mmCIF file of C-alpha atoms in Angstrom:
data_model
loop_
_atom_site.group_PDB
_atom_site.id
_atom_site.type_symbol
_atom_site.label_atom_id
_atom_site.label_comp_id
_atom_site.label_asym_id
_atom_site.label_seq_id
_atom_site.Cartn_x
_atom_site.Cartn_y
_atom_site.Cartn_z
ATOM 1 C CA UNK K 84 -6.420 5.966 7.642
ATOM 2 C CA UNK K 85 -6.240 2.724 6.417
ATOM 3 C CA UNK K 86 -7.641 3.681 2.286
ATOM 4 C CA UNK K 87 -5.689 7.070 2.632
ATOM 5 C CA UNK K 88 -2.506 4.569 3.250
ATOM 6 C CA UNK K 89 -3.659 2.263 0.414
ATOM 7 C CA UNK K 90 -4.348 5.250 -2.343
ATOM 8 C CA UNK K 91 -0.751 6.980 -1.452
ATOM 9 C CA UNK K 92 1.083 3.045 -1.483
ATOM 10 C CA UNK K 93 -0.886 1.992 -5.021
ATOM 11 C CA UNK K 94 -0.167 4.790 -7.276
ATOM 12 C CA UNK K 95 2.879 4.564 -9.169
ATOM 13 C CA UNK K 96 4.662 6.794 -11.276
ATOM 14 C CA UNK K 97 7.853 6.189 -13.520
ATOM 15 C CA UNK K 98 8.458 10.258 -13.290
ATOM 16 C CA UNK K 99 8.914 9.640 -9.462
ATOM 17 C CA UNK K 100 11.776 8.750 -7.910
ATOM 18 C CA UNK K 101 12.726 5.229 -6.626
ATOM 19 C CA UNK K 102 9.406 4.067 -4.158
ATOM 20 C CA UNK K 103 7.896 7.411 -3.583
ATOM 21 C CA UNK K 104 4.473 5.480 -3.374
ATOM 22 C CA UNK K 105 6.385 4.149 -0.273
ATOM 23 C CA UNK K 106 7.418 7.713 0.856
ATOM 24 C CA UNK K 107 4.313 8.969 0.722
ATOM 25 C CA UNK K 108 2.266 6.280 2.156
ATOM 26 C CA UNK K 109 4.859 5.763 5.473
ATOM 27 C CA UNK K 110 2.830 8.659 7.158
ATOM 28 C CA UNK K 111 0.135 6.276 7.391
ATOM 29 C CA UNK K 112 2.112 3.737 9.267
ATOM 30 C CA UNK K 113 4.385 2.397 11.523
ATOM 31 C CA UNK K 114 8.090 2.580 11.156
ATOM 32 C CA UNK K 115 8.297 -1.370 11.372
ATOM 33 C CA UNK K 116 5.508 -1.235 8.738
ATOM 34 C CA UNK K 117 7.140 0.870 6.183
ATOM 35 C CA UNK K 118 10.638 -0.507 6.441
ATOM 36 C CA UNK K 119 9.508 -4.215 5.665
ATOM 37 C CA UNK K 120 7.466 -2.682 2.590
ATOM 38 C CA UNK K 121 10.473 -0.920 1.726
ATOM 39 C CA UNK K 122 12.519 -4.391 1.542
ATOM 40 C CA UNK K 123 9.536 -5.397 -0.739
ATOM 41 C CA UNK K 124 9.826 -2.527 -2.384
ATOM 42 C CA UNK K 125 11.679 -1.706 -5.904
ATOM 43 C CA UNK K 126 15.029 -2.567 -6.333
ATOM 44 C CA UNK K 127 17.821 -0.561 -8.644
ATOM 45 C CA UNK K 128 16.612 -3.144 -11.838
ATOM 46 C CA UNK K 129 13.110 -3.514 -10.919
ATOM 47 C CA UNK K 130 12.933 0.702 -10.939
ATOM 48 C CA UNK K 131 15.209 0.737 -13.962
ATOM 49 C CA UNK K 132 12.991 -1.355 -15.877
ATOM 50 C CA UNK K 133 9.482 0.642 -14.698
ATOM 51 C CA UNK K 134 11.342 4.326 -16.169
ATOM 52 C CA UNK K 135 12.437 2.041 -19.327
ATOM 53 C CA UNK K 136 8.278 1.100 -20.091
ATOM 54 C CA UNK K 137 7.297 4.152 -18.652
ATOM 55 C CA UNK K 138 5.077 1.858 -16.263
ATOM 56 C CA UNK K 139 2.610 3.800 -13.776
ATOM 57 C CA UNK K 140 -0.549 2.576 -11.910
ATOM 58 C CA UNK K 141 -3.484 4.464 -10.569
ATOM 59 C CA UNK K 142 -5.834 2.626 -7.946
ATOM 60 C CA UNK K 143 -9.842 3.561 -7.613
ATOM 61 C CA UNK K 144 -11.859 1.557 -5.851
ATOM 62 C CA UNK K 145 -10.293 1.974 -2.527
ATOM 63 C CA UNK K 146 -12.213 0.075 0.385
ATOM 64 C CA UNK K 147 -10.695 -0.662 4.107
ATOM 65 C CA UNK K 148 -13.115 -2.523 5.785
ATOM 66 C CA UNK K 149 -12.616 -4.428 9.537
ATOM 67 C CA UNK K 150 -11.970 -8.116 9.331
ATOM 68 C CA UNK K 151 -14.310 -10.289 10.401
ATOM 69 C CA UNK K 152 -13.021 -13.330 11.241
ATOM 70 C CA UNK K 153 -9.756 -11.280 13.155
ATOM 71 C CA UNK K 154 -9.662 -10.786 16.649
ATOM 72 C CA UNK K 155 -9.927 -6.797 17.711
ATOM 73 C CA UNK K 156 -9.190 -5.084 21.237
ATOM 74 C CA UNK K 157 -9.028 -1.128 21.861
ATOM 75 C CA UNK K 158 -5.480 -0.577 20.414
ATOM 76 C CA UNK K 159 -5.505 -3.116 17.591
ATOM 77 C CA UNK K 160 -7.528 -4.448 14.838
ATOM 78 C CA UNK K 161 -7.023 -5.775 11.412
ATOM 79 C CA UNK K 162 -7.926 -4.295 8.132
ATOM 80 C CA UNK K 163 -9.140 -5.977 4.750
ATOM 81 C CA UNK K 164 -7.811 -3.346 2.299
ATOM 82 C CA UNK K 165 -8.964 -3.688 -1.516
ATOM 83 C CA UNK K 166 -8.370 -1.631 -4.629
ATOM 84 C CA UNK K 167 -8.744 -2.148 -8.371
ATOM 85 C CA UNK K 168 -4.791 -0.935 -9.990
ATOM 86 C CA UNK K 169 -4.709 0.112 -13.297
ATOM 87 C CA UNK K 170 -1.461 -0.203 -15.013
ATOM 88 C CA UNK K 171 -0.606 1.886 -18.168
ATOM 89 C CA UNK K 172 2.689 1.911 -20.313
ATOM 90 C CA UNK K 173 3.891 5.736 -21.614
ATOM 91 C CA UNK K 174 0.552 6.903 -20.645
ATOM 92 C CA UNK K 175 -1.647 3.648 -22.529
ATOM 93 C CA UNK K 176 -3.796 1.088 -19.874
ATOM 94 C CA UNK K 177 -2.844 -2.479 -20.554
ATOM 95 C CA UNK K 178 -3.712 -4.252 -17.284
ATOM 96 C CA UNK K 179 -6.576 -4.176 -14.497
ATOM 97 C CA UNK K 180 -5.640 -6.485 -11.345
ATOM 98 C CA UNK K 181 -7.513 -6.159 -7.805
ATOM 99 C CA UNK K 182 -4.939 -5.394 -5.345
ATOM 100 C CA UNK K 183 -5.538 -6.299 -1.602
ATOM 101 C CA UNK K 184 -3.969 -6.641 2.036
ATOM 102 C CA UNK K 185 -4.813 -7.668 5.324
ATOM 103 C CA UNK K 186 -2.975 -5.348 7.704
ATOM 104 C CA UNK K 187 -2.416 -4.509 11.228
ATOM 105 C CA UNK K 188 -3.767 -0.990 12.614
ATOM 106 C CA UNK K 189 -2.593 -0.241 15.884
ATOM 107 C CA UNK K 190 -3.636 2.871 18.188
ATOM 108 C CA UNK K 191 -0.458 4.904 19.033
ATOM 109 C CA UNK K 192 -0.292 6.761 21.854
ATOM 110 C CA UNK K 193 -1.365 9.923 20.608
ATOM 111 C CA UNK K 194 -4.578 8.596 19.543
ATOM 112 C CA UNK K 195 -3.703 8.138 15.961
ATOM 113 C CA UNK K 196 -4.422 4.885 14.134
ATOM 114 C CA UNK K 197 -1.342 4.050 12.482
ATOM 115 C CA UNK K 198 -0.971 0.492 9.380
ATOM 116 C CA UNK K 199 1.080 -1.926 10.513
ATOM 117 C CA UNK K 200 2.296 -4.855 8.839
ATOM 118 C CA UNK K 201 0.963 -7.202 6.444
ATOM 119 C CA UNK K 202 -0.913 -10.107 8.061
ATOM 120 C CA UNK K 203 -1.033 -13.426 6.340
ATOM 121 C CA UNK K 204 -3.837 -16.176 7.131
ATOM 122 C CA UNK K 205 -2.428 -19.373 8.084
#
């Protein structure tokens, strides 16, 4: 669940409408999870100015892997997600950056792993 929530989050397209990557990827989550990415999400100018460059990523190299170092029980662990975004301009790749998160999974009570929010070191 974890590089299914990372693939739907990374891609970006300036066709879409304002943080579908969002929309798509808060299936994947919690609700708590998905509304504090939405407040880092894009804004009215930051959206404008994507459709104005015709900005869009694509993500490959998708890996969720367990953290280490993190503490785990049988309803929670923590998730070292990594991907390699590619960012293109009207349709033309001008960047490469490696995109990663350590996140929260936690085991709803259905059974379902769900993300949950963004866990910093420290």
């Amino acid at each position: 669940m974890g590089a299914e929530w990372l693939r739907e989050w990374c891609a970006l397209d300036w066709h879409e409408p304002m943080n579908a990557n969002l929309d798509r990827a808060s299936r994947y989550q919690t609700s708590a999870a998905a509304e504090e990415d939405r407040r880092k999400g894009d804004d009215d100018n930051t959206y404008r100015t994507a459709q104005a460059q015709r900005l869009s990523s694509g993500c490959d190299e998708i890996t969720a892997a367990p953290s280490p170092e993190a503490p785990r029980s049988a309803d929670v662990a923590f998730l070292v997600l990594s991907a390699r975004r590619v960012n293109s301009a009207s349709g033309v790749a001008f960047e490469s950056e490696q995109v990663q998160s350590v996140r929260r999974v936690v085991r709803q009570a259905d059974g379902r792993w769900l993300v949950d929010e963004q866990v910093e070191a420290g």
